[in-house]
PDB file of C-alpha atoms in Angstrom:
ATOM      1  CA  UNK N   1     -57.782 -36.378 -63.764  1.00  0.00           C
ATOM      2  CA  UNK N   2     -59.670 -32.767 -62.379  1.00  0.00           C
ATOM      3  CA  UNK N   3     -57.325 -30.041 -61.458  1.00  0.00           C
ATOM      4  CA  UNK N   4     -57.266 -29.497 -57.584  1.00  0.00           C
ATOM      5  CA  UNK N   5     -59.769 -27.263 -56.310  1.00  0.00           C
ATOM      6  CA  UNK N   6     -58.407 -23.959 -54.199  1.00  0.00           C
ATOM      7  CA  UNK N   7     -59.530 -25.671 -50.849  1.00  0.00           C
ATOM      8  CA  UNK N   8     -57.188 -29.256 -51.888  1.00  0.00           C
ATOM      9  CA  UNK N   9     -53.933 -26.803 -51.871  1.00  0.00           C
ATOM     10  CA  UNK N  10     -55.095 -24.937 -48.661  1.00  0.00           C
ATOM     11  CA  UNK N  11     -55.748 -28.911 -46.527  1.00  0.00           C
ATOM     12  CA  UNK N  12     -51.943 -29.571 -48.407  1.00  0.00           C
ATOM     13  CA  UNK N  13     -50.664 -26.441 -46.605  1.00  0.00           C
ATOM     14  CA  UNK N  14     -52.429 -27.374 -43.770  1.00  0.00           C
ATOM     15  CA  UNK N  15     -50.749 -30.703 -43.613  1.00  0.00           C
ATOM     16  CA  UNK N  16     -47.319 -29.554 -43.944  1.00  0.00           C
ATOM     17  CA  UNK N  17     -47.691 -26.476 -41.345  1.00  0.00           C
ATOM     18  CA  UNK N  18     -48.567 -29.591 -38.733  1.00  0.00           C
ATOM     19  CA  UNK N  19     -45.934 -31.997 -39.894  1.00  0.00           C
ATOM     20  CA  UNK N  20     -43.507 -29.281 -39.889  1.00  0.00           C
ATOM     21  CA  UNK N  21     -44.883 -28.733 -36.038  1.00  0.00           C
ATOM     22  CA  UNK N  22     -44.494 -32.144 -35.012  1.00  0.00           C
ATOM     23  CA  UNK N  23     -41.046 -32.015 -36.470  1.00  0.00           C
ATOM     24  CA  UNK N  24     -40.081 -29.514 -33.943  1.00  0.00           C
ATOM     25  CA  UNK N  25     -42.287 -31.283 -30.847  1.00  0.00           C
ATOM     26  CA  UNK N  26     -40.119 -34.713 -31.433  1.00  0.00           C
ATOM     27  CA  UNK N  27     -36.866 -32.600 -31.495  1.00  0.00           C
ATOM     28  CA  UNK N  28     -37.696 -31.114 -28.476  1.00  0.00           C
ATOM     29  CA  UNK N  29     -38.857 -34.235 -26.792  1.00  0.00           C
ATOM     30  CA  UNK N  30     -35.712 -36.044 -27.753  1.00  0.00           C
ATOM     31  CA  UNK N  31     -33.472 -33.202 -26.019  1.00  0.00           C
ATOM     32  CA  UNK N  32     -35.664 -33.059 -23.219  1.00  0.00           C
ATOM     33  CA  UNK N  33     -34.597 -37.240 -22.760  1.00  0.00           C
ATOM     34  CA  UNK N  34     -31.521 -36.774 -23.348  1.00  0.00           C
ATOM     35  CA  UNK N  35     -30.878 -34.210 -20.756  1.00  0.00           C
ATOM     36  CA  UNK N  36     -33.265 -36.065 -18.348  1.00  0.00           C
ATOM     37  CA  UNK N  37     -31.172 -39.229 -19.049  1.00  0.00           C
ATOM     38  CA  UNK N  38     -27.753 -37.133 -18.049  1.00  0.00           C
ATOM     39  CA  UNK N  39     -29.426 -35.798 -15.094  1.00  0.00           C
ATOM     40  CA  UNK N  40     -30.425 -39.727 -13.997  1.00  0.00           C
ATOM     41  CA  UNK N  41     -26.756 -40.874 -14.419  1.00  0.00           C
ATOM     42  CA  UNK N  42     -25.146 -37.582 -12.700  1.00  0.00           C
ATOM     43  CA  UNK N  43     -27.789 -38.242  -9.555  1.00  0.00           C
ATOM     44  CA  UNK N  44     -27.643 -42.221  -9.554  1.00  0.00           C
ATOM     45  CA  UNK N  45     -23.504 -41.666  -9.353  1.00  0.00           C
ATOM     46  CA  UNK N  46     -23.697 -39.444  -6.430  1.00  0.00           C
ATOM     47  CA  UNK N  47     -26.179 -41.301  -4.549  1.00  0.00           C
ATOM     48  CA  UNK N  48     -24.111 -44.068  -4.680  1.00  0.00           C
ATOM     49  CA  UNK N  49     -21.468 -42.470  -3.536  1.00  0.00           C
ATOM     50  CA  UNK N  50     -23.296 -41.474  -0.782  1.00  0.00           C
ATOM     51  CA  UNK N  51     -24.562 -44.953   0.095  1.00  0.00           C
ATOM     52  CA  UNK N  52     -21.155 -46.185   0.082  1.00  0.00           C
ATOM     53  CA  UNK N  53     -20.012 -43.221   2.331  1.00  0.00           C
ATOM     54  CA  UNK N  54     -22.414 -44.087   4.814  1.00  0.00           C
ATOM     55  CA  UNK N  55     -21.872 -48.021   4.969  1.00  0.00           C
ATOM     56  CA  UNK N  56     -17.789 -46.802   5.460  1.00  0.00           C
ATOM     57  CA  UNK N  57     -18.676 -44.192   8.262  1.00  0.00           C
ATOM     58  CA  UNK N  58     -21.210 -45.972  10.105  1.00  0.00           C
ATOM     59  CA  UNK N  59     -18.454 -47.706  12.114  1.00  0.00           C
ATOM     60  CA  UNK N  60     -16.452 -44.235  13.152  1.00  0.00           C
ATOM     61  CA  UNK N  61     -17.276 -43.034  16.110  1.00  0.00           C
ATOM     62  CA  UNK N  62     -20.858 -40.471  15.837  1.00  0.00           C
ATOM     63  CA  UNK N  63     -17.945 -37.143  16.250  1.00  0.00           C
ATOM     64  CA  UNK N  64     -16.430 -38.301  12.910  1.00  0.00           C
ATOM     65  CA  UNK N  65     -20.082 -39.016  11.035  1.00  0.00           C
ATOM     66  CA  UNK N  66     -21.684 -36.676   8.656  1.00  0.00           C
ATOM     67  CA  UNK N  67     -24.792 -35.680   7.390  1.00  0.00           C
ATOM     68  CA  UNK N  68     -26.317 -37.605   4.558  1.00  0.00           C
ATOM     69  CA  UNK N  69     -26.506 -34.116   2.881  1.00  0.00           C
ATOM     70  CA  UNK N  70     -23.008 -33.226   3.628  1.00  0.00           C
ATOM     71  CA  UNK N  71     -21.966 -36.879   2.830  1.00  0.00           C
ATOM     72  CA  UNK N  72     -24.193 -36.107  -0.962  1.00  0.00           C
ATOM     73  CA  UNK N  73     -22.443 -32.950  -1.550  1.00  0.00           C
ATOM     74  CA  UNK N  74     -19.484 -34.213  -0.645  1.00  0.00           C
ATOM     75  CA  UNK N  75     -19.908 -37.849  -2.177  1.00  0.00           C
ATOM     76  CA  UNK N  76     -17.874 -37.530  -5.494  1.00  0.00           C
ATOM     77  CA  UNK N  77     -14.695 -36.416  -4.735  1.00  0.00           C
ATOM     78  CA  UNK N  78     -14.152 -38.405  -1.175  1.00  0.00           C
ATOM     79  CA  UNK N  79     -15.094 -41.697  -3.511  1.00  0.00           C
ATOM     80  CA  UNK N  80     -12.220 -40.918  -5.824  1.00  0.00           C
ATOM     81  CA  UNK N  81      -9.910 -39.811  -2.730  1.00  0.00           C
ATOM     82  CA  UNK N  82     -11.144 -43.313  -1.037  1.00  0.00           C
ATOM     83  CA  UNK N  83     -10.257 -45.327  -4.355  1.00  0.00           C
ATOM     84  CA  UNK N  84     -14.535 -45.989  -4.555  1.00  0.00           C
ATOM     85  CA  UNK N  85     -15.494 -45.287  -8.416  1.00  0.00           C
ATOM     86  CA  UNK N  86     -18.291 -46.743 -10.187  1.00  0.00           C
ATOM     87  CA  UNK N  87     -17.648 -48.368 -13.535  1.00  0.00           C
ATOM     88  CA  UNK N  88     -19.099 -47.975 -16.531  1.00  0.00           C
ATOM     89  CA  UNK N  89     -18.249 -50.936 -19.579  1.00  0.00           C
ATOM     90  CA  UNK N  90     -17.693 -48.535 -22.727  1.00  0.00           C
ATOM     91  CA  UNK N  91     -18.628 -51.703 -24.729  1.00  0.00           C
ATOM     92  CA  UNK N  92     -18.640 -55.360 -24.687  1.00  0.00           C
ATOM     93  CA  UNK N  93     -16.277 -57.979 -26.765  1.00  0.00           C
ATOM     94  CA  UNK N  94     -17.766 -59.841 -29.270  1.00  0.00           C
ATOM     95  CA  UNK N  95     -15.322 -62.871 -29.372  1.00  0.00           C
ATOM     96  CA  UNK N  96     -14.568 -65.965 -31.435  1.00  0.00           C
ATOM     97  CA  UNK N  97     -14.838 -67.751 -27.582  1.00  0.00           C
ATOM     98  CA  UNK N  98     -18.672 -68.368 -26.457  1.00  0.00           C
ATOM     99  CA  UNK N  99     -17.403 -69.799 -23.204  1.00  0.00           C
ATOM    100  CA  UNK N 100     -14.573 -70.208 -20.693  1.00  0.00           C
ATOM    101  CA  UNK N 101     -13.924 -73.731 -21.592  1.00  0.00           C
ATOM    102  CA  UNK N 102     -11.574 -73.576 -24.231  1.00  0.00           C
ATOM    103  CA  UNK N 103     -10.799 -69.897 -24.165  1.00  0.00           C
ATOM    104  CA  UNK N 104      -6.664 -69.829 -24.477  1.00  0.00           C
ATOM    105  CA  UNK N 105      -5.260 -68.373 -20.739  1.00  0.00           C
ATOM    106  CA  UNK N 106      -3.086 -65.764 -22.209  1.00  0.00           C
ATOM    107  CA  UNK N 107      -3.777 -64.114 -25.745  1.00  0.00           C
ATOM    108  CA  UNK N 108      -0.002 -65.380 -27.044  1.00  0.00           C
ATOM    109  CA  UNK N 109      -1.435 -68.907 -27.124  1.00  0.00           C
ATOM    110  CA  UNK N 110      -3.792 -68.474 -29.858  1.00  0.00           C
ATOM    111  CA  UNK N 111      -2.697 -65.673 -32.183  1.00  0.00           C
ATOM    112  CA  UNK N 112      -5.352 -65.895 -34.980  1.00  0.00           C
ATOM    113  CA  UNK N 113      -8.231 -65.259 -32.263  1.00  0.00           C
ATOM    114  CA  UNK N 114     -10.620 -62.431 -33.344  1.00  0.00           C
ATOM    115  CA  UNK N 115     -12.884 -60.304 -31.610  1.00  0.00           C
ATOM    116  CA  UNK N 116     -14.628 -56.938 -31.915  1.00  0.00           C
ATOM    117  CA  UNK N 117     -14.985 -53.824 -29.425  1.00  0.00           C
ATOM    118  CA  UNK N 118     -18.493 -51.148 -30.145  1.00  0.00           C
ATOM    119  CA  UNK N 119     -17.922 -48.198 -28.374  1.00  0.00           C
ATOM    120  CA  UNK N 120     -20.975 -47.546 -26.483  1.00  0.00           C
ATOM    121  CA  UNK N 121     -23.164 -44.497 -27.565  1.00  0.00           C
ATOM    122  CA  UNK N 122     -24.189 -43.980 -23.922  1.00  0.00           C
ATOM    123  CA  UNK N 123     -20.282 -43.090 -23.205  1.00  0.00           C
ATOM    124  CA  UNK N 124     -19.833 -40.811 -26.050  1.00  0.00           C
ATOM    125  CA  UNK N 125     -21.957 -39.673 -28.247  1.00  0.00           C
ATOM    126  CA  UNK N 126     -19.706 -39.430 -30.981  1.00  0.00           C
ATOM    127  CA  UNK N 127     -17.660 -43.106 -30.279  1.00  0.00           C
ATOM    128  CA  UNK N 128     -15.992 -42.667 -33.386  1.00  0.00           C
ATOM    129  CA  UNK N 129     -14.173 -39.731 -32.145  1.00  0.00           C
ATOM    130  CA  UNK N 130     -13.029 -41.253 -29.544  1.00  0.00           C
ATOM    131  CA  UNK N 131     -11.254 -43.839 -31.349  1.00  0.00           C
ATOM    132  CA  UNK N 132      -9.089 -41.316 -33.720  1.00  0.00           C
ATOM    133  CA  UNK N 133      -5.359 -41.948 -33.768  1.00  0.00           C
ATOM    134  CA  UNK N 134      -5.677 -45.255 -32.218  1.00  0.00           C
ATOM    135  CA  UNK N 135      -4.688 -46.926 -35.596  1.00  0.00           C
ATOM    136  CA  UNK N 136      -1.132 -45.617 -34.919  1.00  0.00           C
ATOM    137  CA  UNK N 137      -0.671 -48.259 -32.901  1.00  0.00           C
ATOM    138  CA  UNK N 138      -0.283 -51.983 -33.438  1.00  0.00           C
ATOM    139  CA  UNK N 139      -1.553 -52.979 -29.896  1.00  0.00           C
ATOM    140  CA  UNK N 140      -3.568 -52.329 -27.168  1.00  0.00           C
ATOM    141  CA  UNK N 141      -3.979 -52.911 -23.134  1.00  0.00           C
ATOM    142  CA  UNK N 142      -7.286 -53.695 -22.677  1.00  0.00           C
ATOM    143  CA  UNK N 143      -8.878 -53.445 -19.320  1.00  0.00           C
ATOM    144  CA  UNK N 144     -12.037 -56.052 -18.596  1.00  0.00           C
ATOM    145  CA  UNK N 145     -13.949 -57.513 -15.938  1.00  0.00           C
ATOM    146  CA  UNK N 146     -13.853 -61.386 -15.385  1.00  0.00           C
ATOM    147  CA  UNK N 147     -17.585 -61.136 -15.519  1.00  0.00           C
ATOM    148  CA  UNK N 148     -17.803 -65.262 -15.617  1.00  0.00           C
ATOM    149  CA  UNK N 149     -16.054 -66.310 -12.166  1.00  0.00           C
ATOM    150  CA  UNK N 150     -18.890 -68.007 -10.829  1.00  0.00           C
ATOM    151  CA  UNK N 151     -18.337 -66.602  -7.423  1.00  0.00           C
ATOM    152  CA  UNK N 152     -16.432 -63.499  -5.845  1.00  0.00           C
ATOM    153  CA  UNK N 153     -14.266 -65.574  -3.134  1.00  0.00           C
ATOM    154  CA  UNK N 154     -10.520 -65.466  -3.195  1.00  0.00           C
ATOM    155  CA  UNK N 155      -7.955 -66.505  -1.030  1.00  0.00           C
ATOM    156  CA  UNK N 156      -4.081 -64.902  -0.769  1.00  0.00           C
ATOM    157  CA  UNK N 157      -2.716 -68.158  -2.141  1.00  0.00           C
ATOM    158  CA  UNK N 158      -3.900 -70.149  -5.002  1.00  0.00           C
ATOM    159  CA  UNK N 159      -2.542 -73.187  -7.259  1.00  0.00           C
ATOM    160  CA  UNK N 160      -1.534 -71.761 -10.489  1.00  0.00           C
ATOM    161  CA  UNK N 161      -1.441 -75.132 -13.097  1.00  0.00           C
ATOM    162  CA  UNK N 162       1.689 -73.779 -14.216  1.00  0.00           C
ATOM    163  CA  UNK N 163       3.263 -74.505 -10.990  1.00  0.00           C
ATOM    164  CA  UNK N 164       2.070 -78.140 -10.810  1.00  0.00           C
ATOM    165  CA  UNK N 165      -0.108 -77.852  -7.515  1.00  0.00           C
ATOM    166  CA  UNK N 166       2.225 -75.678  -5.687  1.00  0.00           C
ATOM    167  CA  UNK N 167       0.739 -72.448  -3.680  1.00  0.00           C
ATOM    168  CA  UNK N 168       1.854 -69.112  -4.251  1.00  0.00           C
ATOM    169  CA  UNK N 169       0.609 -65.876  -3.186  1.00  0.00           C
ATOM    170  CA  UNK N 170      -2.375 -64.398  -5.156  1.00  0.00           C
ATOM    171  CA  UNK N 171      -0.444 -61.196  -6.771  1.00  0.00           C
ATOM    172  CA  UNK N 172       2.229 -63.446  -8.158  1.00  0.00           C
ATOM    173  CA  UNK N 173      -0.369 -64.886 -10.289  1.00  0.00           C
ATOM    174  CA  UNK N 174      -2.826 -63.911 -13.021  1.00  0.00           C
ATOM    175  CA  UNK N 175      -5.973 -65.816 -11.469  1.00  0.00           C
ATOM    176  CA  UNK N 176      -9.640 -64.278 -12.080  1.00  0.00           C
ATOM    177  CA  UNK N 177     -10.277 -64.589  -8.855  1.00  0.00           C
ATOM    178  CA  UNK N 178      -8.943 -61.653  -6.807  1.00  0.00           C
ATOM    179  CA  UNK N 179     -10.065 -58.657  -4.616  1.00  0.00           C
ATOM    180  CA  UNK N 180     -11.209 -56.942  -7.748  1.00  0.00           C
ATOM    181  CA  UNK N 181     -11.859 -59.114 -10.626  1.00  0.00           C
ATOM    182  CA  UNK N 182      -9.929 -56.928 -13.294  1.00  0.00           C
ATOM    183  CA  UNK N 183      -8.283 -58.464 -16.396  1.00  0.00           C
ATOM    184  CA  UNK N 184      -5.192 -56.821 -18.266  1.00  0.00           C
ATOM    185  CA  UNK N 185      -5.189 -58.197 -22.055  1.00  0.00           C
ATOM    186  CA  UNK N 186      -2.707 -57.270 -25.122  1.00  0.00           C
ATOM    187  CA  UNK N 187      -4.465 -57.583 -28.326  1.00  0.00           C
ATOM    188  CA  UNK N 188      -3.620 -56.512 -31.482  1.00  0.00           C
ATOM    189  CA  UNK N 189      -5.560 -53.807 -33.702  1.00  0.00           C
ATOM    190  CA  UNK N 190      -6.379 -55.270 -36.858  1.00  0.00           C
ATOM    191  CA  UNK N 191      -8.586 -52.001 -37.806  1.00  0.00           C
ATOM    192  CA  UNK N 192     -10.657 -49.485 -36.973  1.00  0.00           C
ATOM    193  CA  UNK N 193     -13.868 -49.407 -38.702  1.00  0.00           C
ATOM    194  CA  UNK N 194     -16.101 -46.367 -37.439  1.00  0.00           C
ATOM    195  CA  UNK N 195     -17.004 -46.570 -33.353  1.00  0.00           C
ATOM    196  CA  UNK N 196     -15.540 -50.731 -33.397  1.00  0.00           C
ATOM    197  CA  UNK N 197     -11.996 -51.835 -32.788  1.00  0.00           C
ATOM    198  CA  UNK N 198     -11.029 -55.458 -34.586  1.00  0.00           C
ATOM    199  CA  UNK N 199      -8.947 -57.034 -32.409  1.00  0.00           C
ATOM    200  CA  UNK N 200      -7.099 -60.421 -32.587  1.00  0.00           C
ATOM    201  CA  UNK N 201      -4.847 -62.881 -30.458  1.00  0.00           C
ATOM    202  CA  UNK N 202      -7.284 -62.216 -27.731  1.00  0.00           C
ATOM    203  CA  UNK N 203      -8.046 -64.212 -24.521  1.00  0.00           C
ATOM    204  CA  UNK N 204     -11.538 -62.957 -23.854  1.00  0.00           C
ATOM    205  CA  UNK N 205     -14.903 -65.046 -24.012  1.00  0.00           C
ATOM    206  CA  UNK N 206     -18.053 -63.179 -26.009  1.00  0.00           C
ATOM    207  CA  UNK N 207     -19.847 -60.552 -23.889  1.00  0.00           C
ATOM    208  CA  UNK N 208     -16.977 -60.040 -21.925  1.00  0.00           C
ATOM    209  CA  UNK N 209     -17.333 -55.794 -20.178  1.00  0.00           C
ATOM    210  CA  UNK N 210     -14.680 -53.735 -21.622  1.00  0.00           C
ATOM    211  CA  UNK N 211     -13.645 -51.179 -19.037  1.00  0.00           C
ATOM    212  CA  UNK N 212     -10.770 -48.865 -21.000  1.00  0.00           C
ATOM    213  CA  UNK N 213      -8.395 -49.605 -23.371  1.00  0.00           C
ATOM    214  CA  UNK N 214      -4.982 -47.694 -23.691  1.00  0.00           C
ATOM    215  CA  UNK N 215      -2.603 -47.830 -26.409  1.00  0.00           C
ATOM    216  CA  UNK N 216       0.429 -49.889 -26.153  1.00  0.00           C
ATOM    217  CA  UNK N 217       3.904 -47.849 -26.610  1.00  0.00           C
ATOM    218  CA  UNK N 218       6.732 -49.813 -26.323  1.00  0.00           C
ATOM    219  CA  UNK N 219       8.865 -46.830 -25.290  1.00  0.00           C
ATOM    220  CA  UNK N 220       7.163 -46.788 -22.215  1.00  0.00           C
ATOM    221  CA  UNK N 221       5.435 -50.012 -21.861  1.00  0.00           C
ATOM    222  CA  UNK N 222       8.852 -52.064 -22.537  1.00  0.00           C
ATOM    223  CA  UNK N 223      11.354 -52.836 -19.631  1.00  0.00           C
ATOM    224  CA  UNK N 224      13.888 -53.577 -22.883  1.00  0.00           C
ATOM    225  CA  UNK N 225      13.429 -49.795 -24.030  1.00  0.00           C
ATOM    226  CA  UNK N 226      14.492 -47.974 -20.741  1.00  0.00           C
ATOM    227  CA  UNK N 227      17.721 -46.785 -20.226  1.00  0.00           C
ATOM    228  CA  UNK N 228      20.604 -48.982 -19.209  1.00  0.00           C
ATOM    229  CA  UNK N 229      18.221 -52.048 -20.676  1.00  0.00           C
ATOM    230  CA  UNK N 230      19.955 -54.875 -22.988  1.00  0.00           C
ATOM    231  CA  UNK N 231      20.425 -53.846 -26.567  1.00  0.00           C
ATOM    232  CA  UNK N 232      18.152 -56.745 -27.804  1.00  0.00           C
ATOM    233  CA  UNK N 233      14.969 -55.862 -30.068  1.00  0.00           C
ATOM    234  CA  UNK N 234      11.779 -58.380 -28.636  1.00  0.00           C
ATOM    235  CA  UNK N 235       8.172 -57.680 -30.388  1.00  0.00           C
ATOM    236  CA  UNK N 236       5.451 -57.348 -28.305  1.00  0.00           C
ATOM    237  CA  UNK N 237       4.275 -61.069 -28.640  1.00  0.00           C
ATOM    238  CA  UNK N 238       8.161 -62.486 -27.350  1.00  0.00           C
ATOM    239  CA  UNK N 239       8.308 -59.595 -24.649  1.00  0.00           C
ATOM    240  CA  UNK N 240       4.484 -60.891 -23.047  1.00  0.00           C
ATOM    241  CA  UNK N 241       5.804 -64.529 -22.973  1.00  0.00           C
ATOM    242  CA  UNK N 242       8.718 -63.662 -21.009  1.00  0.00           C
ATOM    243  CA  UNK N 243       7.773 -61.210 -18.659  1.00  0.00           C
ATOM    244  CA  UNK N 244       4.400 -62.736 -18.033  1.00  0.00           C
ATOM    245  CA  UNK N 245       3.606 -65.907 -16.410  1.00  0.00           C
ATOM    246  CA  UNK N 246       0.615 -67.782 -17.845  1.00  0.00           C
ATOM    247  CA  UNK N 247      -2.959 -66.913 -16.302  1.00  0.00           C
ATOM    248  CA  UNK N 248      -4.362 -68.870 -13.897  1.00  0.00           C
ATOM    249  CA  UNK N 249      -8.190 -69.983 -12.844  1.00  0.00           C
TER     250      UNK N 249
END
């Protein structure tokens, strides 16, 4: 094989002096995205806000309107003052259950269901972080959207099977099908593996939008652990039978 000329080694450095430049241009370009990406969000939030804000204020009288501007500047903390938020899933379940038929009504009723929760990178960039300490704890409230209902109707009394055809009203029940379709869960951790949660005796059907979960602690979570309470000890599993009544569709 001939040794490399002079001019060989001085195309090599030429090469590398561009790669290294490219290097740099695609580093750039991926914090310009990710800033333009933050900007997007931060501006799609308030002008929903805003939207909202105007549907409410279009029936007050003109005196009590504001400007779309003011309304804009404004729009962020009135929503949160109103109770108007816009959620975000921080991941979806990936669950033993493919659909609703099938799926147990409360997570007591089938203990050896599994599932799995993936932190979305959009929330955090670091979803692992998030998620540190969390194995202290042997349960967890999860928070979901019945994103399967089929409809958004409700009605202030419903038939809950438990009850055998008899109506009650809507908040004495667990139905799906309420004002806002939120869903309360109590699943155990199994582990923590990096940015996912393995769960089990879960109640939730694959795909399902996790909103927040929050740890269980049965010091506060426990009507048997406050003062002047019974001195019996009930796990979590005994304690959600009784207290809860069996969800309803």
């Amino acid at each position: 094989m001939p040794p490399l000329c002079e001019s060989c080694f001085d195309h090599v450095d030429k090469l590398n002096q561009q790669v290294s430049v490219m290097r740099k241009e695609i580093k750039n370009l991926r914090q310009m995205l990710e800033n333009a990406v933050k900007s997007h969000r931060k501006y799609m939030t308030s002008l929903l806000s805003a939207v909202s804000n105007v549907s409410q204020g279009d029936n007050q009288p003109p005196y009590q309107q504001q400007s779309l501007s003011e309304k804009t500047e404004m729009a962020p903390n009135v929503s949160l003052e109103q109770g108007t938020i816009q959620t975000v899933p921080i991941g979806y379940i990936r669950s033993c259950f493919s659909a609703k038929n099938g799926t147990p009504r409360q997570p007591t009723v089938c203990g050896h269901s599994r599932a799995t929760l993936c932190i979305q990178p959009s929330v955090f960039n670091n979803p692992d972080q998030a998620l540190m300490g969390l194995e202290q704890f042997s349960h967890v409230w999860v928070i979901f959207l019945f994103h399967k209902n089929g409809h958004l109707s409700y009605k202030p009394k419903v038939k809950p099977p438990r009850l055998n055809g008899q109506r009650v009203g809507l908040y004495s029940t667990r139905t799906p099908h309420r004002p806002n379709a939120l869903g309360l869960t109590l699943a155990r951790v199994d582990k923590i593996v990096g940015d996912t949660v393995h769960l089990s005796g879960i109640d939730m059907i694959d795909g399902t939008p996790v909103l927040d979960i929050k740890p269980y602690i049965s010091d506060y979570d426990s009507p048997l652990s406050r003062p002047g309470a019974e001195p019996y000890q009930m796990d979590v599993g005994q304690l959600e039978t009784a207290a809860a009544p069996q969800d309803e569709s």
